């Protein structure tokens, strides 16, 4: 899946909620939304991995949040609060994320034994095959979790999960923002 396809799937799920909450789409190549809150801009976005797409291992993306004086993704000065999604999740929600991550990993098609990567050196083979191993250790909210996907359904599943936690995350970020 190209990043544009990933963003389209996620936008279909997240877009209506964002519109109802007063968020507007950001510009640029990432899928993001922003709204003004007091003197700050609350921004969140999805960013696909630069690793690209693999027909077996799929790919991954992150979800990041920012509260700053700038409405631009990544423009984070001294007054900025910026965190990836896991920072805002409880242990129970992190366990839900791990379970969903493992469902995605189990759904990935395994490469055949003659796949070109499996013909390389042991270190490369081990690195590649690790993409098909489930996450055994519980996540912590300090972990840098990349949300794996191998299909449009996986992306929609992650977007639906994000939709469930967005109100709480937005509320937490708004608590940092002065109203004027």
PDB file of N, CA, C and O in Angstrom, residues 9-67:
ATOM      1  N   UNK A   9      -7.556   5.677   3.709  1.00  0.00           N
ATOM      2  CA  UNK A   9      -8.328   4.783   4.582  1.00  0.00           C
ATOM      3  C   UNK A   9      -8.522   5.406   5.963  1.00  0.00           C
ATOM      4  O   UNK A   9      -9.619   5.397   6.513  1.00  0.00           O
ATOM      5  N   UNK A  10      -7.441   5.936   6.532  1.00  0.00           N
ATOM      6  CA  UNK A  10      -7.527   6.545   7.861  1.00  0.00           C
ATOM      7  C   UNK A  10      -8.404   7.801   7.834  1.00  0.00           C
ATOM      8  O   UNK A  10      -9.185   8.040   8.757  1.00  0.00           O
ATOM      9  N   UNK A  11      -8.293   8.595   6.772  1.00  0.00           N
ATOM     10  CA  UNK A  11      -9.082   9.826   6.659  1.00  0.00           C
ATOM     11  C   UNK A  11     -10.581   9.526   6.630  1.00  0.00           C
ATOM     12  O   UNK A  11     -11.377  10.251   7.215  1.00  0.00           O
ATOM     13  N   UNK A  12     -10.966   8.451   5.969  1.00  0.00           N
ATOM     14  CA  UNK A  12     -12.386   8.084   5.912  1.00  0.00           C
ATOM     15  C   UNK A  12     -12.951   7.810   7.305  1.00  0.00           C
ATOM     16  O   UNK A  12     -14.098   8.116   7.585  1.00  0.00           O
ATOM     17  N   UNK A  13     -12.143   7.242   8.171  1.00  0.00           N
ATOM     18  CA  UNK A  13     -12.581   6.935   9.536  1.00  0.00           C
ATOM     19  C   UNK A  13     -12.507   8.178  10.425  1.00  0.00           C
ATOM     20  O   UNK A  13     -13.439   8.483  11.168  1.00  0.00           O
ATOM     21  N   UNK A  14     -11.393   8.900  10.356  1.00  0.00           N
ATOM     22  CA  UNK A  14     -11.132  10.004  11.290  1.00  0.00           C
ATOM     23  C   UNK A  14     -11.737  11.342  10.855  1.00  0.00           C
ATOM     24  O   UNK A  14     -12.060  12.178  11.705  1.00  0.00           O
ATOM     25  N   UNK A  15     -11.865  11.547   9.569  1.00  0.00           N
ATOM     26  CA  UNK A  15     -12.301  12.837   9.043  1.00  0.00           C
ATOM     27  C   UNK A  15     -13.611  13.361   9.601  1.00  0.00           C
ATOM     28  O   UNK A  15     -13.683  14.531  10.021  1.00  0.00           O
ATOM     29  N   UNK A  16     -14.675  12.567   9.644  1.00  0.00           N
ATOM     30  CA  UNK A  16     -15.951  13.089  10.161  1.00  0.00           C
ATOM     31  C   UNK A  16     -15.854  13.557  11.617  1.00  0.00           C
ATOM     32  O   UNK A  16     -16.395  14.612  11.961  1.00  0.00           O
ATOM     33  N   UNK A  17     -15.152  12.798  12.460  1.00  0.00           N
ATOM     34  CA  UNK A  17     -14.997  13.220  13.859  1.00  0.00           C
ATOM     35  C   UNK A  17     -14.218  14.526  13.922  1.00  0.00           C
ATOM     36  O   UNK A  17     -14.581  15.443  14.663  1.00  0.00           O
ATOM     37  N   UNK A  18     -13.130  14.607  13.171  1.00  0.00           N
ATOM     38  CA  UNK A  18     -12.303  15.816  13.187  1.00  0.00           C
ATOM     39  C   UNK A  18     -13.117  17.032  12.766  1.00  0.00           C
ATOM     40  O   UNK A  18     -13.017  18.097  13.398  1.00  0.00           O
ATOM     41  N   UNK A  19     -13.915  16.885  11.748  1.00  0.00           N
ATOM     42  CA  UNK A  19     -14.730  18.004  11.270  1.00  0.00           C
ATOM     43  C   UNK A  19     -15.710  18.450  12.362  1.00  0.00           C
ATOM     44  O   UNK A  19     -15.866  19.644  12.618  1.00  0.00           O
ATOM     45  N   UNK A  20     -16.369  17.486  13.003  1.00  0.00           N
ATOM     46  CA  UNK A  20     -17.327  17.824  14.073  1.00  0.00           C
ATOM     47  C   UNK A  20     -16.641  18.532  15.244  1.00  0.00           C
ATOM     48  O   UNK A  20     -17.252  19.341  15.928  1.00  0.00           O
ATOM     49  N   UNK A  21     -15.352  18.224  15.469  1.00  0.00           N
ATOM     50  CA  UNK A  21     -14.615  18.810  16.590  1.00  0.00           C
ATOM     51  C   UNK A  21     -13.904  20.110  16.227  1.00  0.00           C
ATOM     52  O   UNK A  21     -13.190  20.673  17.062  1.00  0.00           O
ATOM     53  N   UNK A  22     -14.067  20.571  14.998  1.00  0.00           N
ATOM     54  CA  UNK A  22     -13.464  21.837  14.583  1.00  0.00           C
ATOM     55  C   UNK A  22     -12.039  21.735  14.079  1.00  0.00           C
ATOM     56  O   UNK A  22     -11.369  22.758  13.912  1.00  0.00           O
ATOM     57  N   UNK A  23     -11.561  20.530  13.810  1.00  0.00           N
ATOM     58  CA  UNK A  23     -10.225  20.360  13.238  1.00  0.00           C
ATOM     59  C   UNK A  23     -10.282  20.578  11.733  1.00  0.00           C
ATOM     60  O   UNK A  23     -11.254  20.214  11.082  1.00  0.00           O
ATOM     61  N   UNK A  24      -9.219  21.140  11.195  1.00  0.00           N
ATOM     62  CA  UNK A  24      -9.064  21.317   9.753  1.00  0.00           C
ATOM     63  C   UNK A  24      -7.830  20.535   9.306  1.00  0.00           C
ATOM     64  O   UNK A  24      -6.876  20.377  10.065  1.00  0.00           O
ATOM     65  N   UNK A  25      -7.867  20.067   8.067  1.00  0.00           N
ATOM     66  CA  UNK A  25      -6.735  19.306   7.525  1.00  0.00           C
ATOM     67  C   UNK A  25      -5.490  20.177   7.442  1.00  0.00           C
ATOM     68  O   UNK A  25      -5.561  21.350   7.117  1.00  0.00           O
ATOM     69  N   UNK A  26      -4.355  19.591   7.718  1.00  0.00           N
ATOM     70  CA  UNK A  26      -3.081  20.273   7.549  1.00  0.00           C
ATOM     71  C   UNK A  26      -2.639  20.144   6.097  1.00  0.00           C
ATOM     72  O   UNK A  26      -3.152  19.301   5.361  1.00  0.00           O
ATOM     73  N   UNK A  27      -1.676  20.962   5.708  1.00  0.00           N
ATOM     74  CA  UNK A  27      -1.135  20.870   4.358  1.00  0.00           C
ATOM     75  C   UNK A  27       0.128  20.020   4.389  1.00  0.00           C
ATOM     76  O   UNK A  27       0.704  19.775   5.444  1.00  0.00           O
ATOM     77  N   UNK A  28       0.545  19.567   3.243  1.00  0.00           N
ATOM     78  CA  UNK A  28       1.756  18.754   3.153  1.00  0.00           C
ATOM     79  C   UNK A  28       1.420  17.305   2.875  1.00  0.00           C
ATOM     80  O   UNK A  28       0.262  16.937   2.687  1.00  0.00           O
ATOM     81  N   UNK A  29       2.435  16.468   2.871  1.00  0.00           N
ATOM     82  CA  UNK A  29       2.279  15.076   2.478  1.00  0.00           C
ATOM     83  C   UNK A  29       1.747  14.134   3.538  1.00  0.00           C
ATOM     84  O   UNK A  29       1.382  13.007   3.239  1.00  0.00           O
ATOM     85  N   UNK A  30       1.700  14.570   4.793  1.00  0.00           N
ATOM     86  CA  UNK A  30       1.218  13.701   5.862  1.00  0.00           C
ATOM     87  C   UNK A  30      -0.279  13.899   6.062  1.00  0.00           C
ATOM     88  O   UNK A  30      -0.832  14.931   5.696  1.00  0.00           O
ATOM     89  N   UNK A  31      -0.917  12.926   6.668  1.00  0.00           N
ATOM     90  CA  UNK A  31      -2.330  13.068   7.012  1.00  0.00           C
ATOM     91  C   UNK A  31      -2.406  13.675   8.404  1.00  0.00           C
ATOM     92  O   UNK A  31      -2.013  13.038   9.388  1.00  0.00           O
ATOM     93  N   UNK A  32      -2.872  14.916   8.486  1.00  0.00           N
ATOM     94  CA  UNK A  32      -2.941  15.573   9.773  1.00  0.00           C
ATOM     95  C   UNK A  32      -4.095  16.545   9.858  1.00  0.00           C
ATOM     96  O   UNK A  32      -4.669  16.951   8.843  1.00  0.00           O
ATOM     97  N   UNK A  33      -4.418  16.902  11.101  1.00  0.00           N
ATOM     98  CA  UNK A  33      -5.473  17.870  11.393  1.00  0.00           C
ATOM     99  C   UNK A  33      -4.963  18.829  12.456  1.00  0.00           C
ATOM    100  O   UNK A  33      -4.142  18.452  13.301  1.00  0.00           O
ATOM    101  N   UNK A  34      -5.489  20.048  12.440  1.00  0.00           N
ATOM    102  CA  UNK A  34      -5.135  21.015  13.463  1.00  0.00           C
ATOM    103  C   UNK A  34      -6.337  21.888  13.774  1.00  0.00           C
ATOM    104  O   UNK A  34      -7.221  22.069  12.954  1.00  0.00           O
ATOM    105  N   UNK A  35      -6.354  22.400  14.995  1.00  0.00           N
ATOM    106  CA  UNK A  35      -7.347  23.395  15.375  1.00  0.00           C
ATOM    107  C   UNK A  35      -6.705  24.340  16.380  1.00  0.00           C
ATOM    108  O   UNK A  35      -5.770  23.983  17.097  1.00  0.00           O
ATOM    109  N   UNK A  36      -7.221  25.550  16.384  1.00  0.00           N
ATOM    110  CA  UNK A  36      -6.740  26.547  17.324  1.00  0.00           C
ATOM    111  C   UNK A  36      -7.438  26.322  18.649  1.00  0.00           C
ATOM    112  O   UNK A  36      -8.643  26.090  18.701  1.00  0.00           O
ATOM    113  N   UNK A  37      -6.645  26.376  19.703  1.00  0.00           N
ATOM    114  CA  UNK A  37      -7.180  26.249  21.050  1.00  0.00           C
ATOM    115  C   UNK A  37      -6.490  27.298  21.888  1.00  0.00           C
ATOM    116  O   UNK A  37      -5.297  27.172  22.193  1.00  0.00           O
ATOM    117  N   UNK A  38      -7.225  28.330  22.231  1.00  0.00           N
ATOM    118  CA  UNK A  38      -6.619  29.450  22.939  1.00  0.00           C
ATOM    119  C   UNK A  38      -5.593  30.097  22.046  1.00  0.00           C
ATOM    120  O   UNK A  38      -5.859  30.406  20.886  1.00  0.00           O
ATOM    121  N   UNK A  39      -4.373  30.241  22.556  1.00  0.00           N
ATOM    122  CA  UNK A  39      -3.285  30.834  21.780  1.00  0.00           C
ATOM    123  C   UNK A  39      -2.432  29.770  21.096  1.00  0.00           C
ATOM    124  O   UNK A  39      -1.406  30.079  20.501  1.00  0.00           O
ATOM    125  N   UNK A  40      -2.841  28.538  21.185  1.00  0.00           N
ATOM    126  CA  UNK A  40      -2.052  27.416  20.662  1.00  0.00           C
ATOM    127  C   UNK A  40      -2.780  26.732  19.504  1.00  0.00           C
ATOM    128  O   UNK A  40      -3.965  26.948  19.264  1.00  0.00           O
ATOM    129  N   UNK A  41      -2.018  25.872  18.848  1.00  0.00           N
ATOM    130  CA  UNK A  41      -2.566  25.017  17.791  1.00  0.00           C
ATOM    131  C   UNK A  41      -2.375  23.572  18.227  1.00  0.00           C
ATOM    132  O   UNK A  41      -1.262  23.150  18.545  1.00  0.00           O
ATOM    133  N   UNK A  42      -3.469  22.855  18.259  1.00  0.00           N
ATOM    134  CA  UNK A  42      -3.445  21.438  18.596  1.00  0.00           C
ATOM    135  C   UNK A  42      -3.426  20.685  17.268  1.00  0.00           C
ATOM    136  O   UNK A  42      -4.319  20.867  16.450  1.00  0.00           O
ATOM    137  N   UNK A  43      -2.406  19.892  17.072  1.00  0.00           N
ATOM    138  CA  UNK A  43      -2.188  19.206  15.794  1.00  0.00           C
ATOM    139  C   UNK A  43      -1.971  17.717  16.072  1.00  0.00           C
ATOM    140  O   UNK A  43      -1.330  17.354  17.053  1.00  0.00           O
ATOM    141  N   UNK A  44      -2.520  16.889  15.202  1.00  0.00           N
ATOM    142  CA  UNK A  44      -2.127  15.476  15.246  1.00  0.00           C
ATOM    143  C   UNK A  44      -2.031  14.961  13.827  1.00  0.00           C
ATOM    144  O   UNK A  44      -2.678  15.470  12.921  1.00  0.00           O
ATOM    145  N   UNK A  45      -1.175  13.955  13.641  1.00  0.00           N
ATOM    146  CA  UNK A  45      -0.952  13.438  12.302  1.00  0.00           C
ATOM    147  C   UNK A  45      -0.512  11.989  12.324  1.00  0.00           C
ATOM    148  O   UNK A  45      -0.054  11.486  13.336  1.00  0.00           O
ATOM    149  N   UNK A  46      -0.679  11.355  11.166  1.00  0.00           N
ATOM    150  CA  UNK A  46      -0.181  10.008  10.926  1.00  0.00           C
ATOM    151  C   UNK A  46       0.990  10.139   9.963  1.00  0.00           C
ATOM    152  O   UNK A  46       0.932  10.948   9.029  1.00  0.00           O
ATOM    153  N   UNK A  47       2.026   9.359  10.198  1.00  0.00           N
ATOM    154  CA  UNK A  47       3.188   9.389   9.322  1.00  0.00           C
ATOM    155  C   UNK A  47       3.622   7.965   9.021  1.00  0.00           C
ATOM    156  O   UNK A  47       3.971   7.205   9.928  1.00  0.00           O
ATOM    157  N   UNK A  48       3.582   7.612   7.748  1.00  0.00           N
ATOM    158  CA  UNK A  48       4.028   6.284   7.329  1.00  0.00           C
ATOM    159  C   UNK A  48       5.546   6.187   7.421  1.00  0.00           C
ATOM    160  O   UNK A  48       6.261   7.172   7.251  1.00  0.00           O
ATOM    161  N   UNK A  49       6.005   4.987   7.666  1.00  0.00           N
ATOM    162  CA  UNK A  49       7.433   4.725   7.770  1.00  0.00           C
ATOM    163  C   UNK A  49       8.127   4.957   6.432  1.00  0.00           C
ATOM    164  O   UNK A  49       7.573   4.644   5.369  1.00  0.00           O
ATOM    165  N   UNK A  50       9.337   5.442   6.499  1.00  0.00           N
ATOM    166  CA  UNK A  50      10.142   5.617   5.296  1.00  0.00           C
ATOM    167  C   UNK A  50      10.680   4.288   4.786  1.00  0.00           C
ATOM    168  O   UNK A  50      11.275   4.239   3.712  1.00  0.00           O
ATOM    169  N   UNK A  51      10.451   3.215   5.539  1.00  0.00           N
ATOM    170  CA  UNK A  51      10.883   1.888   5.089  1.00  0.00           C
ATOM    171  C   UNK A  51      10.142   1.454   3.834  1.00  0.00           C
ATOM    172  O   UNK A  51      10.600   0.572   3.125  1.00  0.00           O
ATOM    173  N   UNK A  52       8.978   2.045   3.601  1.00  0.00           N
ATOM    174  CA  UNK A  52       8.202   1.682   2.423  1.00  0.00           C
ATOM    175  C   UNK A  52       7.354   0.438   2.645  1.00  0.00           C
ATOM    176  O   UNK A  52       7.228  -0.075   3.753  1.00  0.00           O
ATOM    177  N   UNK A  53       6.787  -0.057   1.571  1.00  0.00           N
ATOM    178  CA  UNK A  53       5.844  -1.173   1.584  1.00  0.00           C
ATOM    179  C   UNK A  53       6.538  -2.468   1.189  1.00  0.00           C
ATOM    180  O   UNK A  53       7.309  -2.506   0.231  1.00  0.00           O
ATOM    181  N   UNK A  54       6.260  -3.515   1.909  1.00  0.00           N
ATOM    182  CA  UNK A  54       6.737  -4.843   1.578  1.00  0.00           C
ATOM    183  C   UNK A  54       5.507  -5.740   1.424  1.00  0.00           C
ATOM    184  O   UNK A  54       4.647  -5.738   2.307  1.00  0.00           O
ATOM    185  N   UNK A  55       5.389  -6.498   0.327  1.00  0.00           N
ATOM    186  CA  UNK A  55       4.172  -7.298   0.115  1.00  0.00           C
ATOM    187  C   UNK A  55       3.950  -8.381   1.170  1.00  0.00           C
ATOM    188  O   UNK A  55       2.831  -8.874   1.318  1.00  0.00           O
ATOM    189  N   UNK A  56       4.973  -8.737   1.913  1.00  0.00           N
ATOM    190  CA  UNK A  56       4.823  -9.721   2.980  1.00  0.00           C
ATOM    191  C   UNK A  56       4.740  -9.045   4.348  1.00  0.00           C
ATOM    192  O   UNK A  56       3.795  -9.264   5.096  1.00  0.00           O
ATOM    193  N   UNK A  57       5.723  -8.250   4.690  1.00  0.00           N
ATOM    194  CA  UNK A  57       5.801  -7.637   6.022  1.00  0.00           C
ATOM    195  C   UNK A  57       4.928  -6.390   6.158  1.00  0.00           C
ATOM    196  O   UNK A  57       4.765  -5.872   7.254  1.00  0.00           O
ATOM    197  N   UNK A  58       4.373  -5.898   5.057  1.00  0.00           N
ATOM    198  CA  UNK A  58       3.537  -4.703   5.111  1.00  0.00           C
ATOM    199  C   UNK A  58       4.370  -3.479   5.405  1.00  0.00           C
ATOM    200  O   UNK A  58       5.485  -3.329   4.902  1.00  0.00           O
ATOM    201  N   UNK A  59       3.850  -2.610   6.256  1.00  0.00           N
ATOM    202  CA  UNK A  59       4.564  -1.416   6.665  1.00  0.00           C
ATOM    203  C   UNK A  59       4.030  -0.973   8.017  1.00  0.00           C
ATOM    204  O   UNK A  59       3.374  -1.759   8.714  1.00  0.00           O
ATOM    205  N   UNK A  60       4.260   0.298   8.364  1.00  0.00           N
ATOM    206  CA  UNK A  60       3.858   0.788   9.679  1.00  0.00           C
ATOM    207  C   UNK A  60       3.747   2.305   9.634  1.00  0.00           C
ATOM    208  O   UNK A  60       4.263   2.951   8.723  1.00  0.00           O
ATOM    209  N   UNK A  61       3.049   2.839  10.636  1.00  0.00           N
ATOM    210  CA  UNK A  61       2.946   4.287  10.767  1.00  0.00           C
ATOM    211  C   UNK A  61       2.898   4.655  12.242  1.00  0.00           C
ATOM    212  O   UNK A  61       2.661   3.807  13.099  1.00  0.00           O
ATOM    213  N   UNK A  62       3.145   5.932  12.516  1.00  0.00           N
ATOM    214  CA  UNK A  62       3.037   6.446  13.883  1.00  0.00           C
ATOM    215  C   UNK A  62       1.929   7.489  13.908  1.00  0.00           C
ATOM    216  O   UNK A  62       1.495   7.996  12.868  1.00  0.00           O
ATOM    217  N   UNK A  63       1.475   7.795  15.113  1.00  0.00           N
ATOM    218  CA  UNK A  63       0.512   8.873  15.332  1.00  0.00           C
ATOM    219  C   UNK A  63       1.154   9.820  16.335  1.00  0.00           C
ATOM    220  O   UNK A  63       1.608   9.385  17.401  1.00  0.00           O
ATOM    221  N   UNK A  64       1.210  11.088  15.975  1.00  0.00           N
ATOM    222  CA  UNK A  64       1.896  12.060  16.812  1.00  0.00           C
ATOM    223  C   UNK A  64       0.985  13.260  17.082  1.00  0.00           C
ATOM    224  O   UNK A  64       0.165  13.628  16.247  1.00  0.00           O
ATOM    225  N   UNK A  65       1.175  13.866  18.259  1.00  0.00           N
ATOM    226  CA  UNK A  65       0.377  15.016  18.694  1.00  0.00           C
ATOM    227  C   UNK A  65       1.309  16.155  19.055  1.00  0.00           C
ATOM    228  O   UNK A  65       2.397  15.937  19.589  1.00  0.00           O
ATOM    229  N   UNK A  66       0.827  17.366  18.807  1.00  0.00           N
ATOM    230  CA  UNK A  66       1.628  18.552  19.086  1.00  0.00           C
ATOM    231  C   UNK A  66       0.712  19.689  19.524  1.00  0.00           C
ATOM    232  O   UNK A  66      -0.355  19.891  18.956  1.00  0.00           O
ATOM    233  N   UNK A  67       1.145  20.418  20.519  1.00  0.00           N
ATOM    234  CA  UNK A  67       0.467  21.635  20.960  1.00  0.00           C
ATOM    235  C   UNK A  67       1.529  22.725  20.936  1.00  0.00           C
ATOM    236  O   UNK A  67       2.503  22.660  21.694  1.00  0.00           O
TER     237      UNK A  67
END
